[in-house]
PDB file of C-alpha atoms in Angstrom:
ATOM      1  CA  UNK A   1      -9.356  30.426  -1.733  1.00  0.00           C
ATOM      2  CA  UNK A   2      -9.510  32.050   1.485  1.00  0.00           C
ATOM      3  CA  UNK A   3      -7.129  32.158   4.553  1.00  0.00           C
ATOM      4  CA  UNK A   4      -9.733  29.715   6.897  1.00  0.00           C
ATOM      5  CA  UNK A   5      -9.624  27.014   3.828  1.00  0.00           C
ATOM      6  CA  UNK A   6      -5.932  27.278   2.746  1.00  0.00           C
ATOM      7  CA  UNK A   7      -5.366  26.622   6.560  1.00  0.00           C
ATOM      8  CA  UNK A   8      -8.357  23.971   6.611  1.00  0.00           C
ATOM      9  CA  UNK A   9      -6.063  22.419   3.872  1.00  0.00           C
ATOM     10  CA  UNK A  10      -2.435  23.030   5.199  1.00  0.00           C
ATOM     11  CA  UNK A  11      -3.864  21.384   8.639  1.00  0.00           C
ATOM     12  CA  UNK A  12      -5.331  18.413   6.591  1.00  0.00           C
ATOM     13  CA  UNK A  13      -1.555  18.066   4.799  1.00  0.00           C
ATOM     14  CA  UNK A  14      -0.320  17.947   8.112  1.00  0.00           C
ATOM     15  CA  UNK A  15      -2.546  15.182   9.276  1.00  0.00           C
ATOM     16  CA  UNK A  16      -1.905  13.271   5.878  1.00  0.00           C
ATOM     17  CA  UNK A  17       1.842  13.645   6.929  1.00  0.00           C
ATOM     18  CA  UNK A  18       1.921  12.719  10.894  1.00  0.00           C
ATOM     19  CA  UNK A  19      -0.581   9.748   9.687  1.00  0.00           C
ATOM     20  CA  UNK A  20       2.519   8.792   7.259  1.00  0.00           C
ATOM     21  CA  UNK A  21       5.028   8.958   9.845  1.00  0.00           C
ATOM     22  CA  UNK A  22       3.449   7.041  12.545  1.00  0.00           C
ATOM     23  CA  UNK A  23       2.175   4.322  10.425  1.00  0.00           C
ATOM     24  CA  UNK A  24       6.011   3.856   9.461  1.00  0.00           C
ATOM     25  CA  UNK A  25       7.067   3.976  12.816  1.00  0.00           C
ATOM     26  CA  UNK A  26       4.101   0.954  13.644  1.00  0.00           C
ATOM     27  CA  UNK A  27       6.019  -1.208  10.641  1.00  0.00           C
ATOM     28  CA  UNK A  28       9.651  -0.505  11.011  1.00  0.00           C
ATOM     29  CA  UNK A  29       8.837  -1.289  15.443  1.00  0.00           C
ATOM     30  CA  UNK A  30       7.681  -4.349  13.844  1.00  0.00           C
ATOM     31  CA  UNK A  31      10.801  -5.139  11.601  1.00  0.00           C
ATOM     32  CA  UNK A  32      12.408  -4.851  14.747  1.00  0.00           C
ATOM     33  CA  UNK A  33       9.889  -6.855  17.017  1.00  0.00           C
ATOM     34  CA  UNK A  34      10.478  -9.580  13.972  1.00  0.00           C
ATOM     35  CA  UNK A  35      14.536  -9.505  14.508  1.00  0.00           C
ATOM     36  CA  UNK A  36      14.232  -9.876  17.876  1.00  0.00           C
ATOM     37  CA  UNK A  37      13.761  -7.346  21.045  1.00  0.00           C
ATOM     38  CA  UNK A  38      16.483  -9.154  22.934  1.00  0.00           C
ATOM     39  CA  UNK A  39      20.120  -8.365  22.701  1.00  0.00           C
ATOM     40  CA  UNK A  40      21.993 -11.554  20.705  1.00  0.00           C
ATOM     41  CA  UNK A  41      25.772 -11.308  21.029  1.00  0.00           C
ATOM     42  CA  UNK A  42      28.067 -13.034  18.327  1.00  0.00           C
ATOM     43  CA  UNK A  43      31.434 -13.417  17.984  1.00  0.00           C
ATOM     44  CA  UNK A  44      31.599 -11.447  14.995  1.00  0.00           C
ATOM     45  CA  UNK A  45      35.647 -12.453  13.970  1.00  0.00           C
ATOM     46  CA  UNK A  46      33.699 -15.484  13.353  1.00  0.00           C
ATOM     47  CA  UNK A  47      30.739 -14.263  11.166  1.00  0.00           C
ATOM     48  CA  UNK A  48      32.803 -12.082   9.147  1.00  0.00           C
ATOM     49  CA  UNK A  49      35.250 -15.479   8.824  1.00  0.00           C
ATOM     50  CA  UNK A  50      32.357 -17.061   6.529  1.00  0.00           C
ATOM     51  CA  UNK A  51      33.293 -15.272   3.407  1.00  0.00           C
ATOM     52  CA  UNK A  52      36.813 -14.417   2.543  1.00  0.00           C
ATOM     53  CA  UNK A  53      36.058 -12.421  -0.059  1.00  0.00           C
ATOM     54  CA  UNK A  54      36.520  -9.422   1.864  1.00  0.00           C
ATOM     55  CA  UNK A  55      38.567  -7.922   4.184  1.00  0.00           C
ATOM     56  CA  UNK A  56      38.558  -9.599   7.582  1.00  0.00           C
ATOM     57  CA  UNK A  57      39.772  -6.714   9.345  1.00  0.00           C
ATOM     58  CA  UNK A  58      37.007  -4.185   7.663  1.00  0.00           C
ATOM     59  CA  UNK A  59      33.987  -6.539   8.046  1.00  0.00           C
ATOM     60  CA  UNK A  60      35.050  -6.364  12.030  1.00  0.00           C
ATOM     61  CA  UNK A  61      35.372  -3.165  12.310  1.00  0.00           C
ATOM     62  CA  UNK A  62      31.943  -2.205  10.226  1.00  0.00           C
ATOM     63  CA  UNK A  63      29.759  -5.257  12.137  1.00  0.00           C
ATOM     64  CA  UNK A  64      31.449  -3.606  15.155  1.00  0.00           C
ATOM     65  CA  UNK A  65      30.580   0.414  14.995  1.00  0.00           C
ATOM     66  CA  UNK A  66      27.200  -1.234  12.791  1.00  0.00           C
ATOM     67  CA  UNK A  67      26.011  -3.224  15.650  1.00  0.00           C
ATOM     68  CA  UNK A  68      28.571  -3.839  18.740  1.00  0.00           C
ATOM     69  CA  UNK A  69      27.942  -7.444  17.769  1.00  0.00           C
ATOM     70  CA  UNK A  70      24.507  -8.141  18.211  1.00  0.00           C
ATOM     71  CA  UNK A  71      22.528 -10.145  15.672  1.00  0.00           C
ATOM     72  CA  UNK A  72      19.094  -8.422  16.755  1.00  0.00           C
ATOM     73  CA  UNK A  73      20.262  -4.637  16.690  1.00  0.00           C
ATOM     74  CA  UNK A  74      17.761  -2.554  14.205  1.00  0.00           C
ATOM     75  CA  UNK A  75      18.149   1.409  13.694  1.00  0.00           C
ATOM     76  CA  UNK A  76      15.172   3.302  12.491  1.00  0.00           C
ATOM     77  CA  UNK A  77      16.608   5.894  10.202  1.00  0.00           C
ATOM     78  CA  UNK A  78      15.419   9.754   9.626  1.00  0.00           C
ATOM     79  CA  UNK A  79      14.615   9.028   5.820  1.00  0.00           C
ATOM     80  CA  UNK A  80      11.726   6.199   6.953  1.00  0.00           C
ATOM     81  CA  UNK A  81      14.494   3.417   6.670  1.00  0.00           C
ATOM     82  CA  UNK A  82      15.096   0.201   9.132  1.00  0.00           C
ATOM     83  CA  UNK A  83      18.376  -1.290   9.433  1.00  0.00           C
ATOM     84  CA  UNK A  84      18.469  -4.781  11.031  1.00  0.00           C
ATOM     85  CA  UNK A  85      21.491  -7.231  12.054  1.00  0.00           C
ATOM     86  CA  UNK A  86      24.955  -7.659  12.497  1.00  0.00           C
ATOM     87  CA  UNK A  87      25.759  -5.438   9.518  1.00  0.00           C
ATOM     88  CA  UNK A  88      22.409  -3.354   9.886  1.00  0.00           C
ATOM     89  CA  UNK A  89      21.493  -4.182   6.158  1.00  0.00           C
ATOM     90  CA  UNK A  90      18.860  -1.430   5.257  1.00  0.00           C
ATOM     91  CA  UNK A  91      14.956  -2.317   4.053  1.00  0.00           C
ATOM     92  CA  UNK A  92      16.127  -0.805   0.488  1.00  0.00           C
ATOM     93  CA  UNK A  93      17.830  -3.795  -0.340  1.00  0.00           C
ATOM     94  CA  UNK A  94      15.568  -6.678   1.750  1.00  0.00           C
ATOM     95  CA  UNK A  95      13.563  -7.185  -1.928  1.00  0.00           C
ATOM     96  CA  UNK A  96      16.468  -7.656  -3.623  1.00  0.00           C
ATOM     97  CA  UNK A  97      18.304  -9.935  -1.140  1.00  0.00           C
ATOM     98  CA  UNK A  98      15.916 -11.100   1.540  1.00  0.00           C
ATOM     99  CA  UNK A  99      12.698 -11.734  -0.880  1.00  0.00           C
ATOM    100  CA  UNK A 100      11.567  -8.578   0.777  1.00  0.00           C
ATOM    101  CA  UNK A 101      11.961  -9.935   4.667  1.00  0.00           C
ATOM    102  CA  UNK A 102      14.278  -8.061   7.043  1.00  0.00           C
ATOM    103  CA  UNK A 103      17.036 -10.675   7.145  1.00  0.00           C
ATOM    104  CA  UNK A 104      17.091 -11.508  10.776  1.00  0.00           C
ATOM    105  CA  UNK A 105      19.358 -14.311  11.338  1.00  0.00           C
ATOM    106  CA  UNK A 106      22.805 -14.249  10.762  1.00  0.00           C
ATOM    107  CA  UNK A 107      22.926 -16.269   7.535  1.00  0.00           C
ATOM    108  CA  UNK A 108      20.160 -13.937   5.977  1.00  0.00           C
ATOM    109  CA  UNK A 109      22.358 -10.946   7.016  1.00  0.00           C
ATOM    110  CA  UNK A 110      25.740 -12.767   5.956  1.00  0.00           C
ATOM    111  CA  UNK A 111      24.153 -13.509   2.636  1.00  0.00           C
ATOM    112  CA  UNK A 112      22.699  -9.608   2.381  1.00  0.00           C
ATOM    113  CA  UNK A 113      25.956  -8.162   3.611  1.00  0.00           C
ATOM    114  CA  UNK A 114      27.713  -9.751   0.658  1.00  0.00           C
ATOM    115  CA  UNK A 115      25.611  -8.768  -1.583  1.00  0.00           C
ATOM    116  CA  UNK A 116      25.253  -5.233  -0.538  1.00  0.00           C
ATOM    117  CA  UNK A 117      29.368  -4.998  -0.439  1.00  0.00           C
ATOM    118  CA  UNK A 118      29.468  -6.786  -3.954  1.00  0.00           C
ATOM    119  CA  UNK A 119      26.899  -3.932  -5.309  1.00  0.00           C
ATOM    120  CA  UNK A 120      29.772  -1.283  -3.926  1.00  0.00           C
ATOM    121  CA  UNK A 121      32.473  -2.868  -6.256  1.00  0.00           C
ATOM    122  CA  UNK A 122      33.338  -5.008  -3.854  1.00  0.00           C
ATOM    123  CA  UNK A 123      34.160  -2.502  -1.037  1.00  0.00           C
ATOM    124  CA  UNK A 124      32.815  -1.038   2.094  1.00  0.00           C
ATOM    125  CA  UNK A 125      30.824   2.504   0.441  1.00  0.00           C
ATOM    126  CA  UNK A 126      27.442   1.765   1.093  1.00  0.00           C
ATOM    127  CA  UNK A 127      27.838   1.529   5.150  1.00  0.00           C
ATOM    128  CA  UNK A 128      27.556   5.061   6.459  1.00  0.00           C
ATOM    129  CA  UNK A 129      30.355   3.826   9.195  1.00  0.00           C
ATOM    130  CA  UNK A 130      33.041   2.961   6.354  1.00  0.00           C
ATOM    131  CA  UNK A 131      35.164   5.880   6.791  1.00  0.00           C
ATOM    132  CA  UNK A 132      35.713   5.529  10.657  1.00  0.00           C
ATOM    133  CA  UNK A 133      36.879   2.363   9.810  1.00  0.00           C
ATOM    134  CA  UNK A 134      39.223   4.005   7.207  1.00  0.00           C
ATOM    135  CA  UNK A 135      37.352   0.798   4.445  1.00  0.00           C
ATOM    136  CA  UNK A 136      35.243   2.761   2.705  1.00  0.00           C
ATOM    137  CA  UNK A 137      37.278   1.950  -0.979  1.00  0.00           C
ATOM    138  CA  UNK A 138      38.593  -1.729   0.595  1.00  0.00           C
ATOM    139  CA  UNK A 139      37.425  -4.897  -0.282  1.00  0.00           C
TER     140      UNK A 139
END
């Protein structure tokens, strides 16, 4: 093959990849547009308060560095990822938990939360912000 169609191809790869990104970016925007674009405050002592299962003082302090509290917060992560809600539950597990729908309102993300945690053994390890909040092996 010759250098002008290697880079004929290489630039088409590139294209093929850009196209890829951007098209996520349009859906996960969406997820978010779906959750809300508003900032929704809750007292989140409260929501965590809904199951005692777990530790009170861990589910505060993940809902807190997750989301500061607000029921519409959504991330859009590096690996093509979108985290939405109180505990930022990611779009791996919306199939499993949500029927495939970013779980928007607080009883959606309550209910995905605990399952998420129960997946981890019952503990904290599948929030990247587990270990500032020293929960990471915690119920």
């Amino acid at each position: 093959m010759s250098v002008a169609r290697r880079s004929v191809a290489a630039v088409a790869v590139l294209c093929m990849l850009a196209c890829a990104l951007v098209a996520h970016e349009v859906a996960a925007q969406g997820y978010c547009a779906t959750c809300g674009s508003s900032s929704s405050y809750t007292d989140i002592n409260a929501a965590c308060s809904q199951y005692s299962g777990w530790s009170q003082q861990c589910c505060t302090c993940i809902a807190n560095a997750e989301s500061s509290g607000n029921l519409n917060a959504c991330n859009l992560n590096n690996n093509g990822s979108t985290d939405v809600g109180l505990w930022q539950v990611n779009s791996s597990n919306w199939d499993a938990c949500n029927g495939g729908s970013p779980p928007c309102s607080l009883s959606a993300n309550l209910q995905c939360a605990i399952q998420v945690w129960q997946w981890g053994g019952n503990t904290w390890q599948y929030w990247s912000t587990c270990s500032q909040c020293g929960c990471c092996n915690s119920p």
